[in-house]
CSV table of C-alpha atoms in Angstrom, one decimal:
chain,number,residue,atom,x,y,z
A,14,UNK,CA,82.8,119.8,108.8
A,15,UNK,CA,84.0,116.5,109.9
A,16,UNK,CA,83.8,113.1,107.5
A,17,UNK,CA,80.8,111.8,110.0
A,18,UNK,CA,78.0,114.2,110.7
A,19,UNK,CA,76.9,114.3,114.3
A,20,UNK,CA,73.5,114.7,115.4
A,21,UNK,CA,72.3,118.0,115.5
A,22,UNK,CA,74.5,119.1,113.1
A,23,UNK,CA,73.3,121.0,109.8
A,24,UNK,CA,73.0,120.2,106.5
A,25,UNK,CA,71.4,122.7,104.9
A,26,UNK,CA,67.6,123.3,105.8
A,27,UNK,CA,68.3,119.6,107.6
A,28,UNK,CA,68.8,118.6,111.0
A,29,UNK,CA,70.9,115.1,111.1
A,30,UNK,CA,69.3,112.5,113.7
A,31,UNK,CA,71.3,109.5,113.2
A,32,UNK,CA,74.0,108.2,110.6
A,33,UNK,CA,72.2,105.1,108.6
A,34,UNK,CA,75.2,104.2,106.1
A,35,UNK,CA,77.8,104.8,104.0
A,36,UNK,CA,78.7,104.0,100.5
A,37,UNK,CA,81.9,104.5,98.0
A,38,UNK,CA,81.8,108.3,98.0
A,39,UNK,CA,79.2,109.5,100.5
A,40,UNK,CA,76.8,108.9,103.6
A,41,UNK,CA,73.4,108.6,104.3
A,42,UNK,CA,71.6,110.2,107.4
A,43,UNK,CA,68.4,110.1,108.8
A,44,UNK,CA,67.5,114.0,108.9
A,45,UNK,CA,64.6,116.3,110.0
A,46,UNK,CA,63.8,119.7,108.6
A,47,UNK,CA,64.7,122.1,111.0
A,48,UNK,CA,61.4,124.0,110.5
A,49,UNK,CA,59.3,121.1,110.4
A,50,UNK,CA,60.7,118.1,112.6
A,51,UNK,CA,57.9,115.5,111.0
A,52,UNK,CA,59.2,116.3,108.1
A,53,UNK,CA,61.5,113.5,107.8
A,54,UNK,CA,64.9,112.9,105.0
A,55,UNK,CA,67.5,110.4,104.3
A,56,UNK,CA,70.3,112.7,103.0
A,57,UNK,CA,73.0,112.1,100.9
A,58,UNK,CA,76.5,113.7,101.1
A,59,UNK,CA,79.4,113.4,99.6
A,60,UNK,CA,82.2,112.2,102.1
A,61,UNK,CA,85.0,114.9,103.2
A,62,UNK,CA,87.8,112.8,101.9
A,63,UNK,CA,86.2,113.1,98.2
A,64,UNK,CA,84.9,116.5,98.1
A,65,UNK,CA,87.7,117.9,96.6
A,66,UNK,CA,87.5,115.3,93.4
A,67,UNK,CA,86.3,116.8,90.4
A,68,UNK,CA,85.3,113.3,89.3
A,69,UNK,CA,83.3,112.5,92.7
A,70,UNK,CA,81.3,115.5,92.6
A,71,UNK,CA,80.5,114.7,88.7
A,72,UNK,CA,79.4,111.1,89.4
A,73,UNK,CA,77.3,112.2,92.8
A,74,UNK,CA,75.7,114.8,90.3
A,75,UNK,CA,74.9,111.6,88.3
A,76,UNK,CA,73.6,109.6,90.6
A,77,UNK,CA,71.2,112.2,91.6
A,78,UNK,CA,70.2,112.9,88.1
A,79,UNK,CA,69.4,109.2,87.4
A,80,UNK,CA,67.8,108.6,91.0
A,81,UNK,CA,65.1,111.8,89.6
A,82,UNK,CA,64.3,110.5,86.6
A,83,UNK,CA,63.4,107.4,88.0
A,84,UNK,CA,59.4,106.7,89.3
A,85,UNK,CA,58.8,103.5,90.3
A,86,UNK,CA,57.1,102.2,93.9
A,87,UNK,CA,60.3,99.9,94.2
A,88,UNK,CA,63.1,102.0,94.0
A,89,UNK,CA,64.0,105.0,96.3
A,90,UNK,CA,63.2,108.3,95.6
A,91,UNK,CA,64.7,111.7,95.2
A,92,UNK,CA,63.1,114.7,96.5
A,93,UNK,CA,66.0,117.1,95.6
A,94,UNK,CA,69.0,117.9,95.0
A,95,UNK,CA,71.6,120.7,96.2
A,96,UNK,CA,74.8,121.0,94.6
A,97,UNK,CA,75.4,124.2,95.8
A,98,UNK,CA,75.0,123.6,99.0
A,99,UNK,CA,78.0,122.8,101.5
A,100,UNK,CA,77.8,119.9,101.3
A,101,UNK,CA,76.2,119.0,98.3
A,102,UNK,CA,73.7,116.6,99.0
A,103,UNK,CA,70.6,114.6,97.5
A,104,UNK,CA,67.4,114.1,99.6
A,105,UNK,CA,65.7,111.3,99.0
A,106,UNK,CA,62.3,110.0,100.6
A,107,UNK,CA,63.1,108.2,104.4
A,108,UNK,CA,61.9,104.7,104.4
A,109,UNK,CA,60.9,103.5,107.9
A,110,UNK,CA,62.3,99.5,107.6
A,111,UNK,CA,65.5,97.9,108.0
A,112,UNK,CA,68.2,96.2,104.6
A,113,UNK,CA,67.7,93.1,103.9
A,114,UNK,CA,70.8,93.1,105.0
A,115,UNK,CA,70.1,92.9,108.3
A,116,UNK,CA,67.2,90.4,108.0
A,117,UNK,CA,69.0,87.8,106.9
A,118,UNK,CA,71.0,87.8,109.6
A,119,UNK,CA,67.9,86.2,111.6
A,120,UNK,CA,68.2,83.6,108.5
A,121,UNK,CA,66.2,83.3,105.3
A,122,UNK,CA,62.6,84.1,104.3
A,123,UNK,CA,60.1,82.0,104.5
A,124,UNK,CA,59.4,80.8,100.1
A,125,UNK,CA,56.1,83.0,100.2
A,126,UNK,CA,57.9,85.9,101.4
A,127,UNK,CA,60.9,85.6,99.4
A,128,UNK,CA,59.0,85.0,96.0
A,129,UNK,CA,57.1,88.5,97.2
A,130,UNK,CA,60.6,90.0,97.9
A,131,UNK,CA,62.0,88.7,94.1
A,132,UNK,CA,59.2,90.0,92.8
A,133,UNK,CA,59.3,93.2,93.2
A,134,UNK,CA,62.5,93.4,93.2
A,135,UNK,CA,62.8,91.8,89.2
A,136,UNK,CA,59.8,94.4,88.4
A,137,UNK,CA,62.1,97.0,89.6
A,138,UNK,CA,65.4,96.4,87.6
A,139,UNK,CA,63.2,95.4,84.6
A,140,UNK,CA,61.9,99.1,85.1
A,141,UNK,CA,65.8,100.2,85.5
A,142,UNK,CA,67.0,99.0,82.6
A,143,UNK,CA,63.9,100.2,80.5
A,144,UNK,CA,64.7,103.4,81.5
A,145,UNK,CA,68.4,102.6,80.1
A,146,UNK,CA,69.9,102.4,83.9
A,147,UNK,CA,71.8,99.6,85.4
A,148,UNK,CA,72.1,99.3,89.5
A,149,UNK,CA,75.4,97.5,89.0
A,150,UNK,CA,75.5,97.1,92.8
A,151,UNK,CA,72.2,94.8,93.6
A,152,UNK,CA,73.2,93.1,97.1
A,153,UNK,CA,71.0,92.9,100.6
A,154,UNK,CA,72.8,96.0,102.1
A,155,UNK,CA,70.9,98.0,99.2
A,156,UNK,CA,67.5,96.6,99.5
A,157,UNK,CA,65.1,98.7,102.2
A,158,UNK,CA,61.8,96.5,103.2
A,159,UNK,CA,59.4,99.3,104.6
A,160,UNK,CA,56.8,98.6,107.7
A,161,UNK,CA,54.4,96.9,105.3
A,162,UNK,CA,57.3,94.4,103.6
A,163,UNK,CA,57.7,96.3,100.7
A,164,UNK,CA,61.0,96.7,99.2
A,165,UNK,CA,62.9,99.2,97.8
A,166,UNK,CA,66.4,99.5,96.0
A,167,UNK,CA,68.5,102.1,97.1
A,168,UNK,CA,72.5,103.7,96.7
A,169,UNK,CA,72.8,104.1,92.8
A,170,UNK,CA,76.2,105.3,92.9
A,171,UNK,CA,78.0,103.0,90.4
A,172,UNK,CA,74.5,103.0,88.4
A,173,UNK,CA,75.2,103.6,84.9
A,174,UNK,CA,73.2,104.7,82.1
A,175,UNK,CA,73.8,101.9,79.4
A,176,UNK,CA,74.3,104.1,76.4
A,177,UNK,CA,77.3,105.1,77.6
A,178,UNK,CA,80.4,103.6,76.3
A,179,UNK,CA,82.2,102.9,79.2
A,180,UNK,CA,81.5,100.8,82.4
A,181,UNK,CA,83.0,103.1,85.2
A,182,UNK,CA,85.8,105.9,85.3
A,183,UNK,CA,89.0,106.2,86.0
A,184,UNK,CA,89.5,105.7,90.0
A,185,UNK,CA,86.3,104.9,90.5
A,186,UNK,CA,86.0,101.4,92.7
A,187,UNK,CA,83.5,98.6,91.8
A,188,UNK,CA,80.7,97.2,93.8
A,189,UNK,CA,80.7,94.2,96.2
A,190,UNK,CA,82.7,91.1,94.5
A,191,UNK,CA,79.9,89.0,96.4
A,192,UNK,CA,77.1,89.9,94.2
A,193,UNK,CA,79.0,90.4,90.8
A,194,UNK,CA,79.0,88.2,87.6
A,195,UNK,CA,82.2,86.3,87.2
A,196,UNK,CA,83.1,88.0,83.8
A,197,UNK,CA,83.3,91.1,86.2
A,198,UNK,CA,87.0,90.7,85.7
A,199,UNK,CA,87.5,91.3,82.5
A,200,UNK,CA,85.1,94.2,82.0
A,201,UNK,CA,85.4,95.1,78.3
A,202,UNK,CA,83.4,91.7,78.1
A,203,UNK,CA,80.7,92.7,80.7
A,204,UNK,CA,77.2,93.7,79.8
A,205,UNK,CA,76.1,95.8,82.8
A,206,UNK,CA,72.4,94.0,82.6
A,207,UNK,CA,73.9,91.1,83.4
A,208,UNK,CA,75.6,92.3,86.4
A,209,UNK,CA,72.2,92.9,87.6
A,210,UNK,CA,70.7,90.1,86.2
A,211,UNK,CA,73.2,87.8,88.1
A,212,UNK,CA,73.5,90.1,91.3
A,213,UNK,CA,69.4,89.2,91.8
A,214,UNK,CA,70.0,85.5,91.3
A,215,UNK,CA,72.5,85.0,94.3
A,216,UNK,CA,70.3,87.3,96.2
A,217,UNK,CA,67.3,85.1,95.9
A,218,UNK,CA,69.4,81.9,96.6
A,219,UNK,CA,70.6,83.6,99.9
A,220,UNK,CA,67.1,84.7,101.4
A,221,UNK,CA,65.9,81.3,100.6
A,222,UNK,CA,68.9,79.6,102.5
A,223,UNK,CA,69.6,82.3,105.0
A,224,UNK,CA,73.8,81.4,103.6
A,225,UNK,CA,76.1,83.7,101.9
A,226,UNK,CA,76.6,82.5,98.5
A,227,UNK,CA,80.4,83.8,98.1
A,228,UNK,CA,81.7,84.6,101.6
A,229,UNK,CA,84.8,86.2,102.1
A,230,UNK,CA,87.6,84.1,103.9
A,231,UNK,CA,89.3,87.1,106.1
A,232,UNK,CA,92.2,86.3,104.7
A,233,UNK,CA,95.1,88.4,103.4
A,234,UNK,CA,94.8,92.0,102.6
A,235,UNK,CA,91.0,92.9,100.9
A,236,UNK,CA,92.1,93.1,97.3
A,237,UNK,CA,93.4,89.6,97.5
A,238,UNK,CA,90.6,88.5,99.5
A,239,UNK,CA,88.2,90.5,96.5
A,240,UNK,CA,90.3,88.3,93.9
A,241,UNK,CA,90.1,85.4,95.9
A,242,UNK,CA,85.9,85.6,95.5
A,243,UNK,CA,85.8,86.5,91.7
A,244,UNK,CA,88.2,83.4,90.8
A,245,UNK,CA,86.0,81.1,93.0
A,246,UNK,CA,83.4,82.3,90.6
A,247,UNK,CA,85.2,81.0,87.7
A,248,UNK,CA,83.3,77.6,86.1
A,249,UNK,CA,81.3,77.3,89.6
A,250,UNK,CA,78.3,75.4,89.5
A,251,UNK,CA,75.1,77.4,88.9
A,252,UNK,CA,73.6,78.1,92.6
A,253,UNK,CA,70.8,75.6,93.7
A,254,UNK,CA,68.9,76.0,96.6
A,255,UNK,CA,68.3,72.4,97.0
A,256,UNK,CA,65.6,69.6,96.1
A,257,UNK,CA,63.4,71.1,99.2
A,258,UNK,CA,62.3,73.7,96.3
A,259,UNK,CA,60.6,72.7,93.1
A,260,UNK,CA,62.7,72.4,89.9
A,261,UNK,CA,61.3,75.5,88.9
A,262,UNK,CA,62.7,77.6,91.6
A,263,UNK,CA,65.9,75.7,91.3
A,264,UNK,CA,66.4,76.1,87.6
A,265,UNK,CA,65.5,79.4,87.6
A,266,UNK,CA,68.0,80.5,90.5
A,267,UNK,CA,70.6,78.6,88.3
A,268,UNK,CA,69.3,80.4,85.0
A,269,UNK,CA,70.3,83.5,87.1
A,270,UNK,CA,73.5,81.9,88.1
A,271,UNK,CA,74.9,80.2,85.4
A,272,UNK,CA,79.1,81.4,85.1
A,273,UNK,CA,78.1,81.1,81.6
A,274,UNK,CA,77.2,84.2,80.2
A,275,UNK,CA,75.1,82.8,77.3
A,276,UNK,CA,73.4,80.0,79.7
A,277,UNK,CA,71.5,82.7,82.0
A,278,UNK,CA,68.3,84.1,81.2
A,279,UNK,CA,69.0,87.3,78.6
A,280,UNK,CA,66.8,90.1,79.6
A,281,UNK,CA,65.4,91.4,83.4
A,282,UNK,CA,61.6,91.0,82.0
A,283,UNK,CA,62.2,87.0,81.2
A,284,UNK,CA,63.6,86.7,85.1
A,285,UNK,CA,59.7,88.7,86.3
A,286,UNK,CA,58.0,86.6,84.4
A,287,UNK,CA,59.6,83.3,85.5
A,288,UNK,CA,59.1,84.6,89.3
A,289,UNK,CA,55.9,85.5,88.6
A,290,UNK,CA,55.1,81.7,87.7
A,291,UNK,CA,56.2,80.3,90.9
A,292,UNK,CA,53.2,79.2,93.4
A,293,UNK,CA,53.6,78.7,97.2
A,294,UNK,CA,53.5,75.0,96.8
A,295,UNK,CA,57.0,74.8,94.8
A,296,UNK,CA,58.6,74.1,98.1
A,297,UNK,CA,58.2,71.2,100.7
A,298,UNK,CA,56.6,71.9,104.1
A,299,UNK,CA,59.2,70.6,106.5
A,300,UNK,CA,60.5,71.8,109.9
A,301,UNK,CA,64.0,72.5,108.6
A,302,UNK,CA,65.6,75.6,110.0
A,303,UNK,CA,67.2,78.6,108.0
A,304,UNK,CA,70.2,79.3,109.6
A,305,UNK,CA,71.8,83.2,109.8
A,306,UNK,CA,75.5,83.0,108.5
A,307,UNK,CA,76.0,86.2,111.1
A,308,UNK,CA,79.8,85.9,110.9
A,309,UNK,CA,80.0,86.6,107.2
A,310,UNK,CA,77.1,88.9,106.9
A,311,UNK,CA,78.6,91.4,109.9
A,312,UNK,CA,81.4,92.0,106.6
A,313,UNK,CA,78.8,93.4,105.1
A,314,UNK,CA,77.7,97.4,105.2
A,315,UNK,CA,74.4,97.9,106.7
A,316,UNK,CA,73.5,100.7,104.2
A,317,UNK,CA,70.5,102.5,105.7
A,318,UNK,CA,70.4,100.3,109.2
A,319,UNK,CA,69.8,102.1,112.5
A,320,UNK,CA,73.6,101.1,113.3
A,321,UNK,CA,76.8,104.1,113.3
A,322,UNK,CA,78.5,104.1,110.5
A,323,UNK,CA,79.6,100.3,109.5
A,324,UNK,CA,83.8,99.8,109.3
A,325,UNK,CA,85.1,100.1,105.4
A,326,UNK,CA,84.1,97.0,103.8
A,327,UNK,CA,84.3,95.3,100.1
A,328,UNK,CA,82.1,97.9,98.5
A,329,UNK,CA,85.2,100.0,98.9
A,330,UNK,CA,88.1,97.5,97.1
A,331,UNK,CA,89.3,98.9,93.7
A,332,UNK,CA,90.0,95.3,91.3
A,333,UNK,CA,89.5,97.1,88.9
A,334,UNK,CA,89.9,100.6,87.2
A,335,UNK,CA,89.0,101.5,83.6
A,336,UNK,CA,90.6,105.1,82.4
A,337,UNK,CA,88.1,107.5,80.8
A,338,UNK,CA,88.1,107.0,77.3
């Protein structure tokens, strides 16, 4: 079976339509059951080139056993798993929207929207990382908004339940340097819930400016361009949307941002609640104009877009591996 599934082709009881992403070790397709063709899947597999890997299959088992466990309106969810299956795959429930990925390339949100967006979104990691999970790969390609502008988070393959001792195995490649904390690299000193914590804060800055907070310059080969971001990150101010918002919105964007571990807000349910205080009137009515950074954002993967199969990106650089302890 080829590394790209072609429509019509079989996986399992599944038909595959259309390929809607790809992440580190697998791709997602938009399936029908081949009894049923309402019956609609996004599907899972792990990629040809990592089949083989003893250590892929046992973190794709992973994913899908965190992903099941999991039962919140916010986050994406699994239907079932087949590991005996070739391939093995995860089905999870299809979500008819686009990433927010690709809606910020029409620029940001408008505040109303955004603060609904953040909202959910904080209410959902809380809920992660009550349940002991962290994301550790929040970014706009992994955000679905539905039909009705609901979100949900999706690809939880570098999650990590935080009783574990270790942040990641050996080989395994980190997420997008974009959307991680600058202590990212030196990762005995991490805390996972801050990756998220952090990865949300430069999230809500870019819907509200419709910019990429750390773009990549194109520039040499992509681990230099990868170490290029996370050193940018070093002692950079704390992101601020500017004096059009409220110093609420502003100092809580920066609380998220801070490079100072011990300046940002501690916990996932203090970020909620300090979203959950903002009104619409924190920002001025003006006729300014949110404009799409499109040339930075096409870098980016469009995880679950209606688009082939997106090039390899940053969400595939290795920094950084930790051995198994």
């Amino acid at each position: 079976m080829s590394s790209v599934l072609k429509p019509g082709e079989d996986i399992d009881i599944w038909v595959v339509e259309a390929a809607l992403g790809s992440g580190g070790m697998g791709s997602v397709y938009r399936c029908h059951n081949r009894s049923a063709k309402r019956i609609l899947a996004a599907v899972k597999v792990l990629d040809a080139a990592v089949r083989s890997s003893a250590g892929a299959q046992e973190r794709f088992v992973r994913e899908a056993e965190i992903l099941y466990q999991l039962d919140h309106p916010n986050i994406v969810k699994v239907r079932n798993v087949r590991i005996d299956s070739d391939p093995a795959y995860i089905e999870m429930e299809f979500v008819e929207g686009e990433s927010l990925e690709k809606r910020l390339r029409r620029g940001g949100l408008p505040f109303e929207q955004a603060v609904g967006v953040m909202t959910e979104l904080a209410d959902a990691v809380a809920y992660l990382h009550k349940q002991g999970v962290c994301h550790r790969d929040l970014k706009p390609a992994n955000i679905l908004i539905d039909s009705k502008g609901h979100t949900r988070i999706v690809d939880f393959g570098l999650a990590l339940e935080s009783d574990r001792s270790r942040l990641t195995q050996a080989g395994m490649t980190f997420g997008t340097v974009s959307y991680a904390p600058p202590e990212w690299i030196t990762p005995e000193e991490m805390l996972p819930t801050m990756w998220d914590l952090y990865g949300l804060g430069v999230i809500f800055w870019e819907i509200l400016t419709g910019r990429v907070a750390f773009a990549v310059s194109g520039q040499g080969s992509m681990r230099q361009q990868a170490m290029q971001v996370i050193m940018a990150k070093q002692d950079h101010p704390p992101l601020d949307p500017g004096n059009r918002y409220h110093p609420a919105v502003r100092g809580l964007i920066g609380a998220m941002t801070h490079s100072d571990v011990e300046e940002r807000f501690q916990t996932m349910d203090e970020v909620a609640a300090a979203i959950r205080a903002l009104t619409p009137d924190m920002v001025q009515a003006t006729n300014l104009t949110l404009t799409p950074a499109l040339a930075q954002r096409e870098l980016g993967p469009e995880t679950w877009g209606s688009d082939s199969l997106p090039p390899a990106s940053l969400q595939d650089l290795s920094l950084i591996h930790i051995s198994e302890p």
